[in-house]
Coordinates of C-alpha atoms and ligand atoms in Angstrom, one line a residue:
Chain A
M456 CA -17.7 -8.2 -31.2
L457 CA -16.5 -5.3 -28.9
E458 CA -15.9 -1.7 -30.5
L459 CA -13.6 1.2 -28.8
D460 CA -13.9 4.2 -30.9
N461 CA -11.6 6.9 -29.8
L462 CA -12.5 6.8 -26.1
Q463 CA -11.2 10.1 -24.1
K464 CA -11.9 10.3 -20.4
T465 CA -10.3 13.5 -18.4
F466 CA -10.8 13.6 -14.8
H467 CA -11.2 16.4 -12.8
P468 CA -11.1 18.6 -15.9
G469 CA -10.2 22.1 -15.8
T470 CA -8.3 21.5 -12.2
P471 CA -4.9 20.8 -11.2
N472 CA -5.2 17.7 -10.2
E473 CA -6.8 16.6 -14.1
V474 CA -6.2 13.7 -15.0
R475 CA -5.9 12.5 -19.1
A476 CA -6.4 8.9 -18.6
L477 CA -8.0 7.9 -22.0
Q478 CA -6.7 9.7 -24.7
G479 CA -8.3 8.4 -27.9
V480 CA -8.3 4.5 -27.1
S481 CA -9.6 2.5 -30.7
L482 CA -9.5 -1.2 -30.4
T483 CA -11.5 -3.7 -32.0
L484 CA -12.2 -6.9 -30.9
D485 CA -13.5 -10.0 -32.9
P486 CA -15.7 -12.4 -30.8
G487 CA -13.8 -15.2 -28.7
S488 CA -10.5 -13.1 -28.8
F489 CA -8.8 -12.9 -25.6
L490 CA -7.3 -9.7 -25.1
I491 CA -4.2 -9.2 -22.5
I492 CA -3.8 -5.7 -21.4
I493 CA -0.2 -4.4 -20.3
G494 CA 0.8 -1.3 -19.1
T495 CA 2.6 1.5 -16.8
N496 CA 1.2 2.0 -13.4
G497 CA -1.6 4.8 -13.9
S498 CA -1.6 4.2 -17.8
G499 CA -5.7 4.0 -18.0
K500 CA -5.8 0.5 -18.3
S501 CA -7.9 0.4 -15.1
T502 CA -9.6 2.9 -16.5
L503 CA -10.3 1.8 -19.8
L504 CA -12.1 -1.5 -18.2
N505 CA -14.3 0.8 -16.1
A506 CA -15.3 2.7 -19.3
V507 CA -16.5 -0.2 -21.0
A508 CA -18.3 -1.6 -18.0
G509 CA -20.1 2.0 -17.7
T510 CA -18.3 2.9 -13.8
F511 CA -18.9 6.3 -15.8
F512 CA -19.4 7.9 -19.2
V513 CA -16.4 8.7 -21.7
D514 CA -16.3 12.0 -22.4
T515 CA -16.2 10.9 -25.8
G516 CA -15.9 8.5 -28.1
K517 CA -18.2 5.3 -28.4
I518 CA -18.8 1.8 -27.6
H519 CA -20.2 -1.1 -29.3
L520 CA -20.8 -4.4 -28.1
A521 CA -22.7 -7.5 -29.8
G522 CA -24.6 -4.8 -31.7
H523 CA -25.5 -2.8 -29.7
N524 CA -24.0 0.8 -29.1
I525 CA -23.6 0.9 -25.3
T526 CA -21.9 4.3 -24.9
R527 CA -24.9 6.1 -22.7
W528 CA -26.2 3.0 -21.4
A529 CA -26.0 2.5 -17.3
E530 CA -23.6 0.5 -15.7
H531 CA -26.4 -2.0 -14.3
Q532 CA -27.5 -2.0 -18.2
R533 CA -24.3 -3.3 -19.6
A534 CA -24.1 -5.9 -17.0
R535 CA -27.0 -7.8 -19.0
L536 CA -23.9 -7.9 -21.4
I537 CA -20.6 -7.7 -19.3
G538 CA -19.7 -10.3 -17.1
R539 CA -16.4 -8.6 -14.6
V540 CA -14.2 -9.6 -11.6
F541 CA -12.3 -7.0 -10.3
Q542 CA -8.8 -6.5 -8.6
N543 CA -10.1 -6.2 -5.0
P544 CA -11.3 -10.0 -4.2
F545 CA -14.0 -7.9 -1.7
S546 CA -15.7 -6.2 -5.0
G547 CA -17.3 -9.1 -6.6
T548 CA -19.7 -10.6 -4.0
A549 CA -21.9 -9.9 -1.0
P550 CA -20.0 -11.2 2.0
S551 CA -22.7 -11.2 4.5
M552 CA -25.0 -13.8 2.2
S553 CA -24.0 -17.2 1.6
I554 CA -22.5 -18.9 -1.6
A555 CA -25.6 -19.9 -3.0
E556 CA -27.5 -16.8 -2.5
N557 CA -24.7 -14.9 -4.6
M558 CA -24.5 -17.3 -6.8
A559 CA -28.4 -17.1 -7.7
L560 CA -27.9 -13.4 -7.8
A561 CA -25.2 -13.8 -10.5
A562 CA -27.4 -16.7 -12.0
R563 CA -29.9 -14.1 -13.1
R564 CA -27.7 -11.4 -14.1
G565 CA -29.3 -8.5 -16.6
R566 CA -32.1 -10.0 -15.9
P567 CA -36.2 -9.3 -14.1
R568 CA -35.7 -9.9 -10.7
G569 CA -39.2 -10.3 -9.2
F570 CA -41.1 -13.2 -6.7
G571 CA -39.8 -16.3 -7.5
W572 CA -37.5 -17.8 -5.4
A573 CA -33.9 -16.8 -5.3
L574 CA -33.0 -20.5 -4.9
N575 CA -34.8 -23.7 -5.9
Q576 CA -34.0 -27.5 -5.5
R577 CA -32.5 -27.1 -9.3
L578 CA -30.5 -24.3 -9.3
R579 CA -29.4 -25.6 -6.1
E580 CA -28.1 -29.0 -8.1
E581 CA -26.5 -27.0 -10.6
L582 CA -24.7 -24.6 -8.6
R583 CA -23.0 -27.3 -6.9
E584 CA -22.0 -28.9 -9.8
R585 CA -20.6 -25.7 -11.0
V586 CA -18.8 -25.0 -7.3
R587 CA -17.6 -28.5 -7.0
S588 CA -15.6 -28.0 -10.4
L589 CA -13.5 -25.5 -8.4
N590 CA -12.5 -28.4 -6.5
M591 CA -11.7 -26.2 -3.3
G592 CA -14.3 -28.6 -1.8
L593 CA -16.9 -25.4 -1.2
E594 CA -19.4 -27.6 -2.5
G595 CA -20.0 -28.5 1.2
R596 CA -20.6 -24.9 2.4
L597 CA -23.0 -23.6 0.1
D598 CA -24.9 -21.7 3.1
N599 CA -21.6 -20.3 4.3
A600 CA -21.2 -16.5 4.4
I601 CA -18.9 -15.5 1.8
G602 CA -17.4 -13.5 3.9
S603 CA -15.7 -16.1 5.9
L604 CA -13.8 -17.6 2.9
S605 CA -10.0 -16.7 1.5
G606 CA -9.2 -14.0 -1.1
G607 CA -9.1 -16.7 -3.7
Q608 CA -11.7 -18.3 -3.3
R609 CA -13.6 -15.2 -3.3
Q610 CA -11.5 -14.5 -6.7
A611 CA -13.0 -18.0 -8.0
L612 CA -16.4 -18.0 -7.0
T613 CA -16.7 -14.3 -8.5
L614 CA -15.4 -15.8 -12.2
L615 CA -17.6 -18.9 -11.3
M616 CA -20.5 -15.7 -11.5
A617 CA -19.2 -13.8 -13.9
S618 CA -19.3 -16.5 -16.6
W619 CA -22.5 -18.5 -15.4
L620 CA -24.6 -16.9 -17.8
K621 CA -21.7 -17.1 -20.9
P622 CA -21.4 -13.1 -21.0
E623 CA -20.4 -11.3 -24.5
L624 CA -17.2 -9.6 -22.9
L625 CA -15.5 -10.9 -19.8
L626 CA -13.3 -8.4 -18.0
L627 CA -10.9 -9.5 -16.0
D628 CA -9.0 -6.3 -14.0
E629 CA -5.5 -7.4 -12.2
H630 CA -7.7 -10.2 -10.7
T631 CA -5.1 -11.9 -9.1
A632 CA -2.7 -9.1 -8.2
A633 CA -3.9 -9.2 -4.5
L634 CA -4.3 -13.2 -4.3
D635 CA -1.2 -15.1 -2.6
P636 CA 0.7 -16.8 -5.9
K637 CA -0.6 -20.3 -5.0
S638 CA -4.0 -18.8 -5.3
A639 CA -3.3 -16.7 -8.2
D640 CA -2.2 -19.7 -10.2
Q641 CA -5.4 -21.1 -9.1
V642 CA -7.9 -18.5 -10.6
I643 CA -5.5 -18.0 -13.8
R644 CA -5.6 -22.1 -14.5
L645 CA -9.8 -21.3 -13.4
S646 CA -10.0 -18.5 -15.9
H647 CA -8.1 -20.0 -18.9
E648 CA -10.2 -23.2 -18.7
I649 CA -13.6 -21.2 -18.9
I650 CA -12.7 -18.5 -21.2
Q651 CA -11.4 -21.5 -23.5
R652 CA -14.4 -23.5 -22.8
D653 CA -17.1 -21.0 -23.0
K654 CA -15.0 -19.2 -25.8
L655 CA -15.8 -16.2 -24.0
T656 CA -14.8 -12.3 -25.3
T657 CA -12.4 -11.5 -22.6
L658 CA -10.4 -8.0 -21.9
M659 CA -7.9 -9.2 -19.3
V660 CA -5.7 -6.6 -17.4
T661 CA -2.4 -8.0 -16.0
H662 CA 0.9 -6.7 -14.6
S663 CA 2.1 -10.2 -14.6
M664 CA 4.6 -10.9 -17.9
Q665 CA 4.4 -14.6 -17.8
Q666 CA 0.3 -14.2 -17.8
A667 CA 0.6 -11.6 -20.6
V668 CA 2.6 -13.7 -22.8
H669 CA 1.2 -17.2 -21.5
L670 CA -2.6 -15.9 -22.1
G671 CA -5.2 -14.8 -24.4
D672 CA -4.3 -14.4 -28.5
R673 CA -3.7 -10.7 -28.4
L674 CA -1.8 -8.2 -26.2
I675 CA -1.6 -4.5 -26.0
M676 CA 0.4 -2.0 -24.2
M677 CA -0.8 1.5 -23.0
H678 CA 1.3 4.3 -21.2
Q679 CA -0.3 7.6 -20.7
G680 CA -4.0 6.9 -21.5
R681 CA -3.3 5.5 -25.5
I682 CA -2.7 2.0 -26.9
L683 CA 1.1 1.9 -27.3
S684 CA 1.5 -1.8 -29.3
D685 CA -0.6 -4.2 -29.9
L686 CA 0.3 -8.2 -30.7
R687 CA -1.3 -10.3 -32.9
G688 CA -1.5 -14.1 -33.6
A689 CA 2.1 -15.1 -34.5
D690 CA 3.3 -12.2 -33.0
K691 CA 1.5 -12.6 -29.9
A692 CA 2.3 -16.2 -29.7
R693 CA 6.1 -15.2 -30.1
A694 CA 6.1 -12.6 -27.6
Q695 CA 8.9 -13.5 -24.6
P696 CA 8.6 -11.6 -21.0
D697 CA 12.0 -10.1 -22.1
D698 CA 10.2 -8.3 -25.3
L699 CA 8.0 -6.8 -23.4
L700 CA 9.9 -5.4 -20.4
R701 CA 12.8 -4.4 -23.4
R702 CA 9.1 -1.9 -24.5
F703 CA 8.4 -0.8 -21.0
E704 CA 12.3 0.1 -21.1
E705 CA 11.9 2.1 -24.0
I706 CA 9.0 4.1 -22.6
R707 CA 10.9 4.7 -19.9
Q708 CA 14.0 6.2 -21.5
R709 CA 11.2 8.3 -24.1
D710 CA 9.8 9.9 -21.0
R711 CA 12.8 11.0 -19.8
F712 CA 12.5 13.8 -22.7
S713 CA 9.9 16.4 -22.2
P714 CA 6.5 15.3 -22.1
S715 CA 5.8 17.9 -25.2
V716 CA 8.7 16.3 -26.5
A717 CA 8.0 13.0 -25.8
E718 CA 4.5 13.5 -27.2
L719 CA 6.0 14.3 -30.7
L720 CA 8.3 11.7 -31.1
Q721 CA 5.7 9.5 -30.0
R722 CA 3.4 11.4 -32.9
A723 CA 6.2 10.7 -35.6
Y724 CA 7.5 7.3 -34.2
V725 CA 4.7 5.6 -32.9
Chain B
M1364 CA -51.8 -7.0 34.0
T1365 CA -53.2 -4.6 32.0
L1366 CA -50.3 -2.5 32.1
F1367 CA -48.2 -5.4 31.0
L1368 CA -50.5 -6.7 28.2
G1369 CA -50.9 -3.0 27.2
A1370 CA -46.7 -2.7 27.0
L1371 CA -46.6 -6.2 25.4
T1372 CA -48.9 -4.8 22.8
I1373 CA -47.3 -1.6 21.9
G1374 CA -43.9 -3.3 22.0
L1375 CA -45.7 -5.7 19.0
I1376 CA -47.2 -2.7 16.8
L1377 CA -44.1 -1.1 17.3
A1378 CA -42.0 -3.8 16.0
L1379 CA -43.5 -2.7 12.5
L1380 CA -41.1 0.5 12.8
A1381 CA -38.1 -1.8 14.1
L1382 CA -38.7 -3.8 11.0
G1383 CA -38.4 -0.7 9.1
V1384 CA -35.6 0.5 10.5
Y1385 CA -33.9 -2.8 10.5
L1386 CA -34.1 -2.6 6.7
S1387 CA -33.0 1.2 6.3
F1388 CA -30.4 1.4 9.1
R1389 CA -29.6 -2.6 8.8
I1390 CA -29.5 -3.7 5.5
F1391 CA -29.0 -0.5 3.5
N1392 CA -26.6 1.1 6.5
F1393 CA -28.9 4.4 5.2
P1394 CA -29.7 6.8 8.4
D1395 CA -33.4 7.1 7.2
I1396 CA -34.6 9.8 9.7
T1397 CA -37.9 9.9 7.5
A1398 CA -39.4 7.4 9.7
E1399 CA -40.8 9.9 12.3
G1400 CA -42.2 11.7 9.6
S1401 CA -44.1 8.3 8.3
I1402 CA -45.4 6.8 11.3
T1403 CA -47.6 9.7 11.7
L1404 CA -47.8 10.1 8.1
G1405 CA -49.7 6.4 8.7
A1406 CA -51.2 7.3 11.5
A1407 CA -52.9 10.5 10.1
I1408 CA -54.2 9.6 7.2
A1409 CA -55.4 6.1 8.6
A1410 CA -57.2 8.2 11.7
T1411 CA -58.7 11.2 9.3
L1412 CA -60.2 8.3 6.5
L1413 CA -61.6 6.0 9.9
V1414 CA -63.2 9.7 10.6
R1415 CA -65.0 10.0 7.3
G1416 CA -65.9 6.5 7.1
Y1417 CA -64.1 4.8 5.6
G1418 CA -62.8 1.2 6.7
P1419 CA -60.3 0.2 8.5
V1420 CA -58.7 -1.8 6.0
T1421 CA -58.7 0.2 3.9
A1422 CA -57.7 3.4 6.2
T1423 CA -54.9 1.0 7.5
A1424 CA -53.4 -0.2 3.5
A1425 CA -53.6 3.9 2.4
G1426 CA -51.6 4.2 5.5
F1427 CA -48.7 1.8 4.3
A1428 CA -49.0 3.3 1.1
G1429 CA -48.3 6.9 2.7
G1430 CA -45.6 6.1 4.7
V1431 CA -44.2 4.0 0.9
A1432 CA -44.4 7.0 -1.2
A1433 CA -42.5 9.3 1.8
G1434 CA -39.7 6.6 2.0
A1435 CA -39.6 6.9 -1.9
V1436 CA -39.2 10.6 -2.2
T1437 CA -36.4 10.6 0.2
G1438 CA -34.8 7.8 -1.8
I1439 CA -34.9 9.7 -4.8
L1440 CA -33.7 13.0 -2.9
H1441 CA -31.0 11.0 -2.2
T1442 CA -30.1 8.6 -5.0
K1443 CA -31.5 11.4 -8.2
C1444 CA -30.6 14.5 -6.6
R1445 CA -27.1 13.3 -5.1
I1446 CA -28.7 14.9 -1.6
N1447 CA -26.6 13.7 1.7
G1448 CA -28.7 10.3 2.9
L1449 CA -29.2 12.0 6.5
L1450 CA -30.2 15.4 4.8
S1451 CA -32.9 13.8 2.7
G1452 CA -34.2 12.1 5.4
I1453 CA -34.5 15.5 7.3
L1454 CA -35.8 16.9 4.8
V1455 CA -38.8 14.6 3.9
M1456 CA -39.4 14.5 7.6
T1457 CA -39.7 18.1 7.9
A1458 CA -41.7 18.3 5.3
L1459 CA -44.3 15.7 6.6
Y1460 CA -44.8 18.0 9.5
S1461 CA -46.4 20.6 7.8
I1462 CA -48.5 17.2 5.3
N1463 CA -49.3 15.3 8.3
L1464 CA -50.8 18.4 9.8
H1465 CA -53.1 19.0 6.2
V1466 CA -53.8 15.7 6.5
M1467 CA -55.7 15.9 9.8
S1468 CA -56.0 19.3 9.4
K1469 CA -55.6 19.8 13.7
S1470 CA -52.9 18.5 15.6
N1471 CA -54.8 15.6 16.9
V1472 CA -57.7 13.4 15.6
P1473 CA -59.1 11.2 18.0
L1474 CA -61.2 8.3 17.3
L1475 CA -63.7 7.7 19.5
N1476 CA -67.2 5.9 17.9
E1477 CA -65.6 4.8 14.6
T1478 CA -64.8 1.2 13.7
T1479 CA -61.2 1.0 13.8
L1480 CA -58.9 -2.6 13.3
A1481 CA -59.4 -2.3 17.5
T1482 CA -62.9 -2.4 18.0
Q1483 CA -63.0 -5.2 15.5
A1484 CA -60.6 -7.1 17.2
E1485 CA -62.4 -6.7 20.2
K1486 CA -66.1 -7.6 18.5
I1487 CA -64.2 -10.8 17.7
G1488 CA -62.1 -11.7 20.8
A1489 CA -66.2 -11.4 22.4
A1490 CA -67.7 -13.7 20.0
V1491 CA -64.1 -16.4 20.7
F1492 CA -64.2 -15.8 24.3
G1493 CA -67.9 -15.7 24.7
G1494 CA -68.6 -12.0 26.1
T1495 CA -66.7 -9.4 28.1
A1496 CA -66.1 -10.8 31.6
D1497 CA -62.7 -10.9 32.8
L1498 CA -60.6 -14.1 31.6
N1499 CA -58.6 -16.2 33.9
V1500 CA -54.8 -16.8 32.3
F1501 CA -52.7 -19.2 34.5
G1502 CA -53.9 -17.7 37.7
W1503 CA -54.3 -14.0 36.3
E1504 CA -57.3 -11.9 35.7
V1505 CA -56.9 -10.2 31.6
G1506 CA -59.5 -8.4 30.5
V1507 CA -61.2 -9.5 27.0
R1508 CA -60.5 -6.1 25.3
D1509 CA -56.9 -6.3 25.9
A1510 CA -56.3 -10.0 25.4
S1511 CA -58.2 -9.5 22.1
M1512 CA -55.9 -6.9 20.9
L1513 CA -52.9 -8.8 22.0
L1514 CA -53.8 -11.8 20.0
A1515 CA -54.7 -9.6 17.1
V1516 CA -51.6 -7.4 17.3
F1517 CA -49.6 -11.1 17.7
T1518 CA -51.0 -12.6 14.5
L1519 CA -50.4 -9.1 12.4
I1520 CA -47.0 -9.0 13.3
S1521 CA -46.4 -12.8 12.5
V1522 CA -47.7 -13.0 9.8
L1523 CA -45.7 -9.9 8.6
G1524 CA -42.7 -11.0 10.3
V1525 CA -43.0 -14.4 7.8
A1526 CA -43.7 -12.2 4.6
L1527 CA -40.6 -10.2 5.1
Y1528 CA -38.4 -13.2 5.8
L1529 CA -40.0 -14.9 2.5
F1530 CA -40.0 -11.4 1.1
F1531 CA -36.1 -11.7 1.3
R1532 CA -35.6 -15.1 0.1
T1533 CA -36.8 -14.2 -3.8
N1534 CA -34.8 -12.7 -6.2
L1535 CA -36.2 -9.3 -5.6
G1536 CA -35.5 -9.6 -1.5
T1537 CA -32.1 -11.1 -2.3
A1538 CA -31.1 -8.5 -4.6
I1539 CA -32.2 -5.9 -1.9
R1540 CA -29.8 -8.1 0.7
A1541 CA -27.0 -7.8 -1.5
T1542 CA -27.6 -4.2 -2.6
G1543 CA -27.0 -3.1 1.3
D1544 CA -24.2 -5.6 1.7
N1545 CA -22.3 -4.5 -1.4
P1546 CA -23.8 -2.1 -4.0
Q1547 CA -20.7 -2.8 -6.8
M1548 CA -21.3 -6.2 -6.9
I1549 CA -24.8 -6.2 -7.5
R1550 CA -24.7 -3.5 -9.8
A1551 CA -22.2 -5.9 -11.7
Q1552 CA -25.1 -8.3 -11.3
G1553 CA -27.2 -5.6 -13.4
V1554 CA -29.3 -4.5 -10.8
S1555 CA -29.9 -1.0 -10.4
V1556 CA -28.8 0.4 -7.0
D1557 CA -30.7 3.4 -7.0
F1558 CA -34.1 2.2 -8.1
I1559 CA -33.5 -0.5 -5.3
L1560 CA -32.8 1.8 -2.8
I1561 CA -35.7 3.6 -3.5
L1562 CA -38.0 0.5 -3.4
G1563 CA -36.5 -0.2 -0.3
L1564 CA -36.7 2.6 1.7
G1565 CA -40.2 2.6 0.4
L1566 CA -41.0 -0.6 2.1
S1567 CA -39.3 0.4 5.2
N1568 CA -41.3 3.5 5.9
G1569 CA -45.0 1.4 4.1
L1570 CA -44.0 -0.5 7.0
I1571 CA -43.3 2.2 9.9
A1572 CA -46.6 4.1 8.8
L1573 CA -48.2 1.1 9.1
G1574 CA -47.0 0.7 12.5
G1575 CA -48.6 4.6 12.9
A1576 CA -51.6 3.7 11.8
V1577 CA -52.4 0.6 14.1
L1578 CA -50.8 2.3 16.7
A1579 CA -53.3 5.3 16.1
Q1580 CA -55.9 2.4 16.0
Y1581 CA -54.9 1.2 19.1
Q1582 CA -54.6 4.4 21.2
G1583 CA -57.6 6.0 19.7
F1584 CA -56.0 9.1 18.3
A1585 CA -53.5 10.5 15.6
D1586 CA -51.1 13.3 17.0
V1587 CA -48.6 15.0 15.0
Q1588 CA -46.2 15.0 18.0
M1589 CA -46.2 11.4 17.7
G1590 CA -42.9 10.6 15.6
I1591 CA -41.0 12.4 17.8
G1592 CA -38.0 10.3 18.7
M1593 CA -39.4 6.9 16.7
V1594 CA -35.9 6.5 14.8
V1595 CA -33.7 6.2 17.7
W1596 CA -36.9 3.8 19.5
G1597 CA -36.7 1.7 16.6
L1598 CA -32.5 1.5 16.6
A1599 CA -32.8 0.6 20.2
S1600 CA -34.9 -2.0 19.7
V1601 CA -32.9 -3.5 16.7
I1602 CA -30.1 -3.4 18.9
I1603 CA -31.7 -5.3 22.1
G1604 CA -32.9 -7.9 19.2
E1605 CA -29.7 -8.1 17.9
A1606 CA -27.9 -8.9 21.1
L1607 CA -31.1 -11.5 21.7
V1608 CA -30.7 -13.3 18.7
G1609 CA -27.0 -13.1 18.3
S1610 CA -27.0 -14.0 14.6
T1611 CA -26.5 -12.4 10.9
S1612 CA -29.3 -14.4 9.7
V1613 CA -32.3 -12.9 8.2
G1614 CA -34.6 -14.9 9.7
L1615 CA -33.1 -14.3 13.4
L1616 CA -32.7 -10.9 13.1
I1617 CA -36.5 -10.0 11.9
T1618 CA -37.4 -12.3 15.0
G1619 CA -34.7 -10.6 17.1
A1620 CA -36.3 -7.3 16.3
V1621 CA -39.9 -8.0 17.4
M1622 CA -38.4 -9.4 20.4
G1623 CA -36.4 -6.4 20.9
S1624 CA -39.1 -3.9 20.3
V1625 CA -41.3 -6.2 22.8
L1626 CA -38.7 -6.4 25.4
F1627 CA -38.0 -2.7 25.2
R1628 CA -40.7 -1.4 25.8
L1629 CA -41.7 -3.7 29.2
L1630 CA -38.1 -2.4 30.5
V1631 CA -39.6 1.5 29.8
A1632 CA -42.8 -0.2 31.2
I1633 CA -40.7 -1.3 34.5
A1634 CA -39.0 1.7 34.7
L1635 CA -41.8 4.0 34.3
R1636 CA -43.7 1.9 37.1
W1637 CA -40.6 2.3 39.3
G1638 CA -40.4 6.1 39.3
L1639 CA -39.0 7.2 36.2
N1640 CA -39.7 10.6 35.1
P1641 CA -41.5 10.3 31.6
N1642 CA -39.6 13.3 30.5
D1643 CA -36.3 11.4 30.5
L1644 CA -37.7 8.4 28.4
K1645 CA -36.2 10.0 25.3
L1646 CA -32.8 11.0 26.9
I1647 CA -32.1 7.9 28.6
T1648 CA -32.8 5.8 25.5
A1649 CA -30.6 8.1 23.6
L1650 CA -28.0 7.2 26.1
F1651 CA -28.7 3.4 25.8
V1652 CA -28.3 3.4 22.0
F1653 CA -25.2 5.9 22.5
A1654 CA -23.7 3.0 24.9
A1655 CA -24.8 -0.2 22.5
L1656 CA -23.2 2.2 19.6
V1657 CA -19.7 2.6 21.5
G1658 CA -19.8 -0.3 23.9
P1659 CA -18.1 -2.5 21.3
Q1660 CA -15.7 -0.5 19.9
L1661 CA -14.8 0.1 23.4
L1662 CA -14.9 -3.5 24.2
Q1663 CA -12.4 -3.9 21.0
R1664 CA -10.1 -1.2 21.9
L1665 CA -9.7 -2.6 25.4
T1666 CA -9.2 -6.1 24.6
A1667 CA -7.4 -5.3 21.7
R1668 CA -4.3 -3.9 24.7
R1669 CA -3.4 -7.2 25.2
P1670 CA -1.0 -9.0 23.0
V1671 CA -2.8 -12.1 21.4
I1672 CA -1.6 -14.4 19.0
T1673 CA -3.9 -15.0 16.3
S1674 CA -3.9 -16.8 13.3
N1675 CA -3.7 -14.2 10.1
P1676 CA -7.0 -12.9 9.5
A1677 CA -6.5 -12.7 5.4
Ligands
ADP278 N1 -12.1 7.8 -10.6 C1 -11.3 8.9 -10.8 N2 -11.0 9.8 -10.5 C2 -9.6 10.6 -10.9 N3 -8.6 9.8 -11.3 C3 -8.7 8.6 -11.8 C4 -9.3 7.9 -11.6 N4 -9.8 6.5 -11.5 C5 -8.5 6.4 -12.6 N5 -8.4 8.1 -12.5 C6 -6.9 8.3 -12.6 O1 -6.4 7.9 -14.2 C7 -5.1 7.8 -14.3 C8 -5.1 6.4 -14.8 O2 -6.0 5.4 -13.6 P1 -5.8 3.3 -13.7 O3 -6.9 3.8 -15.1 O4 -6.7 3.4 -12.5 O5 -4.7 3.1 -14.1 P2 -4.2 1.7 -14.1 O6 -3.3 1.5 -15.7 O7 -2.6 1.4 -13.2 O8 -4.8 0.9 -13.8 C9 -4.4 7.8 -13.2 O9 -3.6 8.9 -13.0 C10 -5.4 7.8 -11.9 O10 -5.4 8.3 -10.6
MG279 MG1 -5.7 -0.7 -12.6

């Protein structure tokens, strides 16, 4: 269970570059829930995921995950509970290390690391099976450096790594945006499979309306650091790409007013 | 022949320096200048303890520990106090100069009648080879002292090299390598990048200080100036090693660093023999590293001018 309580984050406060990236985001996510996040560019989607992952501390607000108050936990401490796939396929793996070594590192996510061998025969067999399940023919290349693989292959492996130790929360930030359509499809299908199979509580940011309507059991739309709408259950299941696009159009219309007017309107109507 | 063996021995001892530099510069991509102070620190601690009557193993281990502490301080300055990496190293190196003088209470500590690792190696050598008469190795006259020294150092470096290789295959060791490769990734796997950097710089400088401790015992003195230029020296060894093994696998790179250090020392011995002014040694080493750093880029730029048809690398 994830609980976000009134999260606020301002970058470069008090300077001309001040950005109020999160302006009071509250959200309660049931265990096993798969939340899709969409929103305009710069609306704070990545900032929200980074805040949950601990890339930085929020200015105000509280974050609870799986019974822990993790608001003040460092990023590497939260990693015990959180698996993560980044937008950039280069971010999630150590390029000069082998597939097997990368997987072995993920097999100890958040656990102490001592002088035991990183790879043993049993672990190799296990990870070979998991890599085989990707159907990418990588199981025969376990000792190749990950840097030699394509973005799609790296993203699929990162997903496998993030979900290896069934995390309390899986964070996916436009993790297919940098891939060609075919790889993106493959990685999305894989994500869906893993999330379903392991019933992972998931936050997934996407810019694809197709993904937004076909995946997940709940959908939020963000704008200017706030959650504008929250669709669940039947509403979510009914939502069509056109509905979402229309909603974006409304937001764009409203933005034609001066920001302060928009703010007032929003307070009054949203 | 003695000259040749001497060069080999010093090359092997300074392989510890090369391994330390490989760890900081190559694995972490961290330009750690602390090395210049920590190699002297290792020598200073070992020599001082030896003079005070401590056993050579204790003295050497204490030298290693001193290096670990120095490296850890650099790591803490960088990670916890957010000081630029290069500057952190410079600060610690500068501080170490005074600390080393305090440790030795003078600028040079000679080891005259002390039992050192070197005298112990000689003793064992004399027992094994049956006396101190010159040996005949493939038709060359070789002094027992030189031969036993070389063998002892070779054994030490082999053991440490293998140990380091094995360490890099443990859970902790792979985490260290991944930290240098992609900090964002290893953080997402629950590892504190700060902690690993402090640990790694400690290990790196520990190895370098160990090299200093052994070097002091081999040459028979510790000197406060002995660290000057050592970082570039180690870097040159690592670069030569990389060229020799031409690979990115850890085991080969460790072997390469050791071979690079030995080869570099041999080249220096030959150059000095041919009449190179010793004062120019550091200049030439610096030029060599400069060429090795710039050369590949230059080559790339030259070849990039030609239109080449390649498949899309992405
Ligand atoms: N680390 C940062 N430093 C400064 N500004 C940031 C940082 N991260 C995000 N921002 C700013 O915060 C706003 C929200 O960004 P982001 O969350 O990345 O948007 P998106 O919804 O497109 O993912 C943007 O204006 C962005 O420029
Ligand atoms: Mg984003």
